[in-house]
Amino acid sequence: MLFWLLALLILCGFLWNYKRQLKITNITDKYIFITGCDTGFGNLAARTFDKKGFHVIAACLTESGSTALKAETSERLHTVLLDVTDPENVKRAAQWVKNQVGEKGLWGLINNAGILGVLAPNDWLTVEDYREPVEVNLFGLISVTLNMLPLVKKARGRIVNVSSIGGRLAFGGGGYSPSKYAVEGFNDSLRRDMKAFGVHVACIEPGLFKTNLSDPEKAAEKKLAIWKHLSPDIKQQYGESYIKKSLEKLKGTASFVNMDLSQVVECMDHALTSIFPKTRYAAGKDAKTFWIPLSHMPAVLQDFLLLKQKVELANPKAV
Ligand SMILES: NC(=O)c1ccc[n+]([C@@H]2O[C@H](COP(=O)([O-])OP(=O)(O)OC[C@H]3O[C@@H](n4cnc5c(N)ncnc54)[C@H](OP(=O)(O)O)[C@@H]3O)[C@@H](O)[C@H]2O)c1
């Protein structure tokens, strides 16, 4: 009996794995649109999907990013200049994409553009510090999606939202985590709404990868700039040694980042080309072995482990 149960389990595992490997055909007929292609995941994705034969429309924030990408890719790849926070720019880009794709529609939309904003304790910040990451990561993503949706519906295609482990666990203060938690919420409701149209919506949750966004020196600079303008009260509560140690800790993250960005692009690839794409993809060792499992644990355990990483305050009773 035990033998047959084991054999059945192995067979199910094999079939599950086989199903996950089934791929769509006619890639060379399909158009995909990717935001934030100047650098990082978006840039690698644009180059990778161009090599695979897709018609890639790569949205770049800067002229220089667009020129550099064009120089490295085939004539099939087109770029558009796009600031996802500018509604008129988004509308124009969607119209341009509509003219390009015609009756085929848009097979893939990869919402990748994003920024980190300031990473610092919440009681150091003003509401303005939250606005920029929320504008780019959330409203920008929603704006691009809503404008491209008719084209994706036409192709019965795929939408891939790049979230973060910061959308599952809030590892620091500032607008990044709130924006990514909200991306997860938008992603989930959109996935259910689009089911009837045959559009698949997937979410990617990368751990910490080495890109411009995660540059610890830049994050430390921003944190220090905020510290310098804090009130004497807050400075007394946290103490001079706090800022020194926390900046060192921040810079220390450089030693354990994931270096291979292709892990994220492979998730995008599966979400676009598998006949049975997943709803969520975790990318990076830290995401798979620590952050995602921890996000399913009780809050008391999450707090215990995350608070252990924090630098102690000098004088929290000085309020
Ligand atoms: N790196 C990580 O550890 C990590 C982890 C989890 C999730 N993510 C997510 O992955 C995505 C890509 O980030 P990345 O790590 O590859 O960082 P990145 O290299 O900085 O790429 C982000 C891209 O978005 C562009 N961008 C910024 N603001 C924009 C705007 N308003 N409109 C359009 N494009 C804009 C940037 O352009 P410029 O280069 O010209 O500024 C850049 O090309 C983001 O959504 C990020 O939240 C990253």
Short mmCIF file of C-alpha atoms and ligand atoms in Angstrom, two decimals:
data_model
loop_
_atom_site.label_atom_id
_atom_site.label_comp_id
_atom_site.label_asym_id
_atom_site.label_seq_id
_atom_site.Cartn_x
_atom_site.Cartn_y
_atom_site.Cartn_z
CA MET A 1 0.00 0.00 0.00
CA LEU A 2 2.77 2.42 1.03
CA PHE A 3 4.67 1.54 -2.15
CA TRP A 4 1.69 2.43 -4.39
CA LEU A 5 1.11 5.67 -2.51
CA LEU A 6 4.76 6.62 -3.00
CA ALA A 7 4.64 5.66 -6.69
CA LEU A 8 1.50 7.79 -7.14
CA LEU A 9 3.17 10.75 -5.47
CA ILE A 10 6.26 10.43 -7.69
CA LEU A 11 4.05 10.17 -10.80
CA CYS A 12 2.09 13.29 -9.75
CA GLY A 13 5.37 15.15 -9.18
CA PHE A 14 6.63 14.08 -12.59
CA LEU A 15 3.40 15.13 -14.35
CA TRP A 16 3.38 18.47 -12.47
CA ASN A 17 6.95 19.16 -13.56
CA TYR A 18 6.22 18.08 -17.16
CA LYS A 19 3.16 20.37 -17.28
CA ARG A 20 5.27 23.33 -16.09
CA GLN A 21 7.73 22.76 -18.94
CA LEU A 22 5.19 22.91 -21.79
CA LYS A 23 5.85 26.01 -23.88
CA ILE A 24 3.83 28.20 -26.23
CA THR A 25 4.78 28.34 -29.90
CA ASN A 26 5.07 31.18 -32.47
CA ILE A 27 7.19 33.43 -30.27
CA THR A 28 8.33 35.35 -33.35
CA ASP A 29 4.72 36.51 -33.98
CA LYS A 30 4.36 37.95 -30.49
CA TYR A 31 4.85 41.47 -29.10
CA ILE A 32 5.92 42.24 -25.56
CA PHE A 33 6.20 45.59 -23.77
CA ILE A 34 8.61 46.06 -20.85
CA THR A 35 8.93 49.15 -18.63
CA GLY A 36 12.16 50.38 -17.02
CA CYS A 37 14.59 48.98 -19.59
CA ASP A 38 17.46 51.46 -19.06
CA THR A 39 19.18 49.23 -16.50
CA GLY A 40 18.75 46.18 -14.23
CA PHE A 41 16.16 43.43 -14.75
CA GLY A 42 14.28 45.34 -17.46
CA ASN A 43 17.41 45.88 -19.52
CA LEU A 44 18.45 42.21 -19.30
CA ALA A 45 14.87 41.11 -20.05
CA ALA A 46 14.71 43.29 -23.18
CA ARG A 47 18.00 41.86 -24.49
CA THR A 48 17.07 38.27 -23.59
CA PHE A 49 13.58 38.33 -25.15
CA ASP A 50 14.95 40.07 -28.24
CA LYS A 51 17.44 37.20 -28.69
CA LYS A 52 14.62 34.68 -28.22
CA GLY A 53 12.75 36.20 -31.18
CA PHE A 54 9.96 38.20 -29.55
CA HIS A 55 9.06 41.63 -30.93
CA VAL A 56 10.24 43.60 -27.91
CA ILE A 57 9.03 47.13 -27.21
CA ALA A 58 11.35 48.40 -24.52
CA ALA A 59 10.27 51.46 -22.56
CA CYS A 60 13.21 53.49 -21.26
CA LEU A 61 13.15 56.48 -18.95
CA THR A 62 16.13 58.17 -20.59
CA GLU A 63 17.34 58.84 -24.13
CA SER A 64 20.80 57.53 -23.20
CA GLY A 65 19.31 54.26 -21.87
CA SER A 66 17.34 53.84 -25.07
CA THR A 67 20.35 54.51 -27.34
CA ALA A 68 22.55 52.07 -25.41
CA LEU A 69 19.91 49.32 -25.54
CA LYS A 70 19.30 49.80 -29.28
CA ALA A 71 23.05 49.48 -29.92
CA GLU A 72 23.07 46.03 -28.29
CA THR A 73 19.93 44.54 -29.80
CA SER A 74 18.41 43.50 -33.12
CA GLU A 75 16.42 45.73 -35.47
CA ARG A 76 13.28 43.94 -34.29
CA LEU A 77 13.52 45.69 -30.90
CA HIS A 78 11.91 49.13 -30.61
CA THR A 79 12.28 51.56 -27.75
CA VAL A 80 9.90 54.23 -26.47
CA LEU A 81 10.65 56.93 -23.93
CA LEU A 82 8.33 56.47 -20.99
CA ASP A 83 7.99 58.00 -17.56
CA VAL A 84 5.31 55.81 -15.98
CA THR A 85 4.23 58.66 -13.67
CA ASP A 86 3.27 60.92 -16.60
CA PRO A 87 -0.33 60.03 -17.66
CA GLU A 88 -0.05 61.77 -21.08
CA ASN A 89 3.23 59.98 -21.79
CA VAL A 90 1.62 56.63 -20.87
CA LYS A 91 -1.39 57.32 -23.15
CA ARG A 92 0.86 58.27 -26.08
CA ALA A 93 3.01 55.17 -25.55
CA ALA A 94 -0.10 52.93 -25.49
CA GLN A 95 -1.35 54.48 -28.74
CA TRP A 96 2.07 53.95 -30.34
CA VAL A 97 2.11 50.30 -29.17
CA LYS A 98 -1.44 49.84 -30.53
CA ASN A 99 -0.27 51.03 -33.98
CA GLN A 100 2.72 48.68 -33.87
CA VAL A 101 0.92 45.50 -32.77
CA GLY A 102 -2.23 45.95 -34.91
CA GLU A 103 -4.68 43.05 -34.86
CA LYS A 104 -2.22 40.74 -33.09
CA GLY A 105 -2.54 42.64 -29.81
CA LEU A 106 0.08 42.62 -27.07
CA TRP A 107 1.13 39.17 -25.84
CA GLY A 108 3.13 40.34 -22.84
CA LEU A 109 3.22 43.36 -20.56
CA ILE A 110 6.06 43.36 -18.03
CA ASN A 111 5.59 46.04 -15.38
CA ASN A 112 9.17 46.32 -14.17
CA ALA A 113 9.99 50.04 -13.68
CA GLY A 114 10.55 50.88 -10.04
CA ILE A 115 12.49 52.90 -7.50
CA LEU A 116 13.49 52.35 -3.88
CA GLY A 117 12.94 55.82 -2.45
CA VAL A 118 14.21 56.43 1.06
CA LEU A 119 14.82 53.54 3.42
CA ALA A 120 14.77 54.89 6.99
CA PRO A 121 12.74 54.58 10.21
CA ASN A 122 9.18 55.84 9.67
CA ASP A 123 9.39 58.45 12.45
CA TRP A 124 12.18 60.20 10.51
CA LEU A 125 10.03 60.77 7.44
CA THR A 126 7.39 63.11 6.05
CA VAL A 127 4.53 62.00 3.82
CA GLU A 128 6.46 63.44 0.84
CA ASP A 129 9.16 60.80 1.35
CA TYR A 130 6.55 58.11 0.61
CA ARG A 131 5.05 59.76 -2.45
CA GLU A 132 7.74 59.09 -5.08
CA PRO A 133 8.02 55.29 -4.71
CA VAL A 134 4.24 55.02 -4.51
CA GLU A 135 3.83 57.19 -7.66
CA VAL A 136 6.32 55.10 -9.68
CA ASN A 137 5.88 51.59 -8.26
CA LEU A 138 2.11 51.63 -7.79
CA PHE A 139 0.27 54.37 -9.71
CA GLY A 140 2.76 54.14 -12.60
CA LEU A 141 2.24 50.39 -12.80
CA ILE A 142 -1.56 50.71 -12.63
CA SER A 143 -1.57 53.50 -15.24
CA VAL A 144 0.52 51.48 -17.73
CA THR A 145 -1.59 48.36 -17.12
CA LEU A 146 -4.95 50.08 -17.63
CA ASN A 147 -3.75 51.74 -20.84
CA MET A 148 -2.31 48.51 -22.27
CA LEU A 149 -5.10 46.21 -21.08
CA PRO A 150 -7.25 46.32 -24.27
CA LEU A 151 -4.19 45.24 -26.29
CA VAL A 152 -3.35 42.38 -23.91
CA LYS A 153 -7.00 41.23 -23.90
CA LYS A 154 -6.93 41.15 -27.71
CA ALA A 155 -3.97 38.75 -27.66
CA ARG A 156 -5.33 36.78 -24.65
CA GLY A 157 -1.85 37.41 -23.36
CA ARG A 158 0.09 37.76 -20.14
CA ILE A 159 0.77 40.48 -17.57
CA VAL A 160 3.83 40.18 -15.35
CA ASN A 161 4.12 42.49 -12.35
CA VAL A 162 7.53 42.83 -10.73
CA SER A 163 6.83 43.13 -7.03
CA SER A 164 9.42 42.29 -4.36
CA ILE A 165 9.90 40.37 -1.14
CA GLY A 166 9.24 43.89 0.21
CA GLY A 167 5.66 43.27 -0.91
CA ARG A 168 5.47 40.30 1.47
CA LEU A 169 7.46 41.58 4.45
CA ALA A 170 8.15 45.20 5.38
CA PHE A 171 11.88 45.14 6.07
CA GLY A 172 12.32 48.91 6.53
CA GLY A 173 10.47 52.20 6.75
CA GLY A 174 9.66 54.38 3.73
CA GLY A 175 7.40 54.11 0.70
CA TYR A 176 8.93 51.03 -0.95
CA SER A 177 7.20 48.30 1.05
CA PRO A 178 3.79 50.04 1.13
CA SER A 179 4.02 50.47 -2.66
CA LYS A 180 4.91 46.81 -3.21
CA TYR A 181 2.24 45.51 -0.79
CA ALA A 182 -0.23 47.51 -2.86
CA VAL A 183 1.19 46.08 -6.10
CA GLU A 184 0.44 42.60 -4.71
CA GLY A 185 -3.16 43.64 -4.01
CA PHE A 186 -3.61 45.13 -7.48
CA ASN A 187 -1.98 42.06 -9.02
CA ASP A 188 -4.35 39.66 -7.24
CA SER A 189 -7.57 41.48 -8.10
CA LEU A 190 -6.42 41.95 -11.70
CA ARG A 191 -5.57 38.24 -11.99
CA ARG A 192 -9.11 37.29 -11.00
CA ASP A 193 -10.75 39.95 -13.20
CA MET A 194 -8.74 38.91 -16.25
CA LYS A 195 -9.41 35.16 -15.93
CA ALA A 196 -12.62 35.42 -18.00
CA PHE A 197 -10.65 37.09 -20.82
CA GLY A 198 -7.99 34.38 -20.97
CA VAL A 199 -5.33 36.85 -19.75
CA HIS A 200 -2.90 35.41 -17.21
CA VAL A 201 -1.49 37.71 -14.52
CA ALA A 202 1.67 36.73 -12.65
CA CYS A 203 3.68 38.38 -9.93
CA ILE A 204 7.45 38.12 -9.42
CA GLU A 205 8.92 38.55 -5.95
CA PRO A 206 12.70 38.95 -6.18
CA GLY A 207 14.96 38.95 -3.15
CA LEU A 208 17.90 41.35 -2.98
CA PHE A 209 19.76 41.62 -6.32
CA LYS A 210 22.70 43.79 -7.33
CA THR A 211 21.23 46.60 -9.46
CA ASN A 212 21.22 50.42 -9.34
CA LEU A 213 18.07 50.30 -7.23
CA SER A 214 19.67 48.27 -4.46
CA ASP A 215 23.01 50.17 -4.42
CA PRO A 216 23.80 50.30 -0.66
CA GLU A 217 26.00 53.40 -1.03
CA LYS A 218 23.10 55.38 -2.52
CA ALA A 219 20.68 54.10 0.14
CA ALA A 220 23.16 55.08 2.87
CA GLU A 221 23.63 58.56 1.36
CA LYS A 222 19.86 59.18 1.36
CA LYS A 223 19.50 57.93 4.94
CA LEU A 224 22.35 60.16 6.13
CA ALA A 225 20.85 63.20 4.37
CA ILE A 226 17.59 62.66 6.26
CA TRP A 227 19.40 62.12 9.56
CA LYS A 228 21.19 65.47 9.18
CA HIS A 229 17.86 67.32 9.12
CA LEU A 230 16.15 65.47 11.97
CA SER A 231 14.99 67.31 15.08
CA PRO A 232 17.29 67.20 18.14
CA ASP A 233 14.62 65.11 19.94
CA ILE A 234 14.70 62.29 17.41
CA LYS A 235 18.49 62.45 17.21
CA GLN A 236 18.67 62.03 20.97
CA GLN A 237 16.27 59.07 20.92
CA TYR A 238 18.29 57.26 18.25
CA GLY A 239 21.79 58.46 19.19
CA GLU A 240 24.86 59.24 17.04
CA SER A 241 26.09 55.64 17.27
CA TYR A 242 22.78 54.46 15.74
CA ILE A 243 23.31 56.26 12.46
CA LYS A 244 26.95 55.15 12.27
CA LYS A 245 26.11 51.47 12.89
CA SER A 246 23.00 51.45 10.69
CA LEU A 247 24.91 52.92 7.73
CA GLU A 248 27.60 50.25 8.17
CA LYS A 249 24.87 47.58 8.25
CA LEU A 250 23.29 49.00 5.11
CA LYS A 251 26.62 48.99 3.27
CA GLY A 252 27.22 45.43 4.53
CA THR A 253 24.22 44.18 2.50
CA ALA A 254 26.52 44.32 -0.56
CA SER A 255 28.13 41.06 0.64
CA PHE A 256 25.00 38.91 0.34
CA VAL A 257 23.11 40.23 -2.69
CA ASN A 258 22.20 37.90 -5.57
CA MET A 259 24.46 38.72 -8.51
CA ASP A 260 22.77 36.77 -11.29
CA LEU A 261 19.91 38.91 -12.64
CA SER A 262 18.96 36.17 -15.09
CA GLN A 263 17.14 34.41 -12.22
CA VAL A 264 14.49 37.13 -12.39
CA VAL A 265 14.41 37.12 -16.19
CA GLU A 266 13.89 33.32 -16.16
CA CYS A 267 10.76 33.89 -14.04
CA MET A 268 9.54 36.50 -16.56
CA ASP A 269 10.30 34.02 -19.34
CA HIS A 270 8.27 31.25 -17.69
CA ALA A 271 5.38 33.64 -17.04
CA LEU A 272 5.38 34.64 -20.74
CA THR A 273 6.12 31.36 -22.49
CA SER A 274 4.83 28.50 -20.36
CA ILE A 275 1.44 27.07 -21.31
CA PHE A 276 0.79 26.78 -17.58
CA PRO A 277 2.44 29.81 -15.97
CA LYS A 278 2.51 30.16 -12.19
CA THR A 279 0.69 32.92 -10.31
CA ARG A 280 3.73 33.84 -8.19
CA TYR A 281 7.46 33.49 -8.74
CA ALA A 282 10.11 33.88 -6.04
CA ALA A 283 13.55 34.79 -7.42
CA GLY A 284 16.85 34.55 -5.57
CA LYS A 285 18.10 32.24 -2.85
CA ASP A 286 17.26 34.69 -0.04
CA ALA A 287 13.66 35.03 -1.27
CA LYS A 288 13.15 31.26 -1.61
CA THR A 289 14.81 30.13 1.60
CA PHE A 290 14.19 33.01 3.98
CA TRP A 291 11.86 35.86 3.02
CA ILE A 292 8.96 33.97 1.43
CA PRO A 293 8.88 31.19 4.09
CA LEU A 294 9.10 33.87 6.82
CA SER A 295 6.20 35.77 5.25
CA HIS A 296 3.97 32.74 6.03
CA MET A 297 5.03 32.61 9.70
CA PRO A 298 3.24 34.23 12.67
CA ALA A 299 3.92 37.96 13.14
CA VAL A 300 5.60 37.30 16.47
CA LEU A 301 8.30 35.22 14.75
CA GLN A 302 8.67 37.73 11.89
CA ASP A 303 9.14 40.56 14.40
CA PHE A 304 11.62 38.55 16.45
CA LEU A 305 13.84 37.77 13.45
CA LEU A 306 13.59 41.20 11.77
CA LEU A 307 14.11 43.14 15.01
CA LYS A 308 17.27 41.11 15.67
CA GLN A 309 18.75 42.74 12.54
CA LYS A 310 18.06 46.29 13.75
CA VAL A 311 20.58 48.54 15.48
CA GLU A 312 19.63 49.36 19.06
CA LEU A 313 18.43 52.88 19.86
CA ALA A 314 20.46 54.87 22.39
CA ASN A 315 17.60 56.43 24.30
CA PRO A 316 14.06 55.45 23.19
CA LYS A 317 12.61 56.71 26.50
CA ALA A 318 13.68 60.30 25.76
CA VAL A 319 10.30 61.28 24.32
N1 LIG B 1 17.23 44.98 -7.21
C1 LIG B 1 16.53 44.39 -6.27
O1 LIG B 1 17.09 43.92 -5.27
C2 LIG B 1 15.04 44.23 -6.40
C3 LIG B 1 14.40 43.37 -5.52
C4 LIG B 1 13.02 43.19 -5.63
C5 LIG B 1 12.32 43.86 -6.60
N2 LIG B 1 12.96 44.71 -7.44
C6 LIG B 1 12.14 45.39 -8.44
O2 LIG B 1 12.64 45.15 -9.74
C7 LIG B 1 12.25 46.21 -10.61
C8 LIG B 1 13.44 46.65 -11.42
O3 LIG B 1 14.41 47.21 -10.56
P1 LIG B 1 15.98 46.95 -10.72
O4 LIG B 1 16.43 46.30 -9.47
O5 LIG B 1 16.28 46.32 -12.03
O6 LIG B 1 16.53 48.45 -10.61
P2 LIG B 1 17.04 49.47 -11.72
O7 LIG B 1 18.25 48.96 -12.39
O8 LIG B 1 17.14 50.79 -11.03
O9 LIG B 1 15.85 49.47 -12.77
C9 LIG B 1 14.68 50.22 -12.59
C10 LIG B 1 14.33 50.84 -13.92
O10 LIG B 1 13.15 51.64 -13.77
C11 LIG B 1 13.40 52.89 -14.40
N3 LIG B 1 12.55 53.92 -13.83
C12 LIG B 1 12.69 54.61 -12.66
N4 LIG B 1 11.71 55.51 -12.53
C13 LIG B 1 10.93 55.40 -13.64
C14 LIG B 1 9.78 56.08 -14.10
N5 LIG B 1 9.21 57.08 -13.40
N6 LIG B 1 9.24 55.69 -15.30
C15 LIG B 1 9.80 54.72 -16.02
N7 LIG B 1 10.91 54.06 -15.66
C16 LIG B 1 11.45 54.39 -14.47
C17 LIG B 1 14.87 53.16 -14.15
O11 LIG B 1 15.36 54.13 -15.07
P3 LIG B 1 16.76 54.87 -14.76
O12 LIG B 1 17.80 53.79 -14.72
O13 LIG B 1 16.95 55.80 -15.89
O14 LIG B 1 16.56 55.54 -13.44
C18 LIG B 1 15.44 51.78 -14.41
O15 LIG B 1 15.61 51.54 -15.78
C19 LIG B 1 11.67 47.30 -9.70
O16 LIG B 1 10.27 47.26 -9.77
C20 LIG B 1 12.14 46.90 -8.31
O17 LIG B 1 11.26 47.35 -7.31
C21 LIG B 1 14.30 44.91 -7.37
#
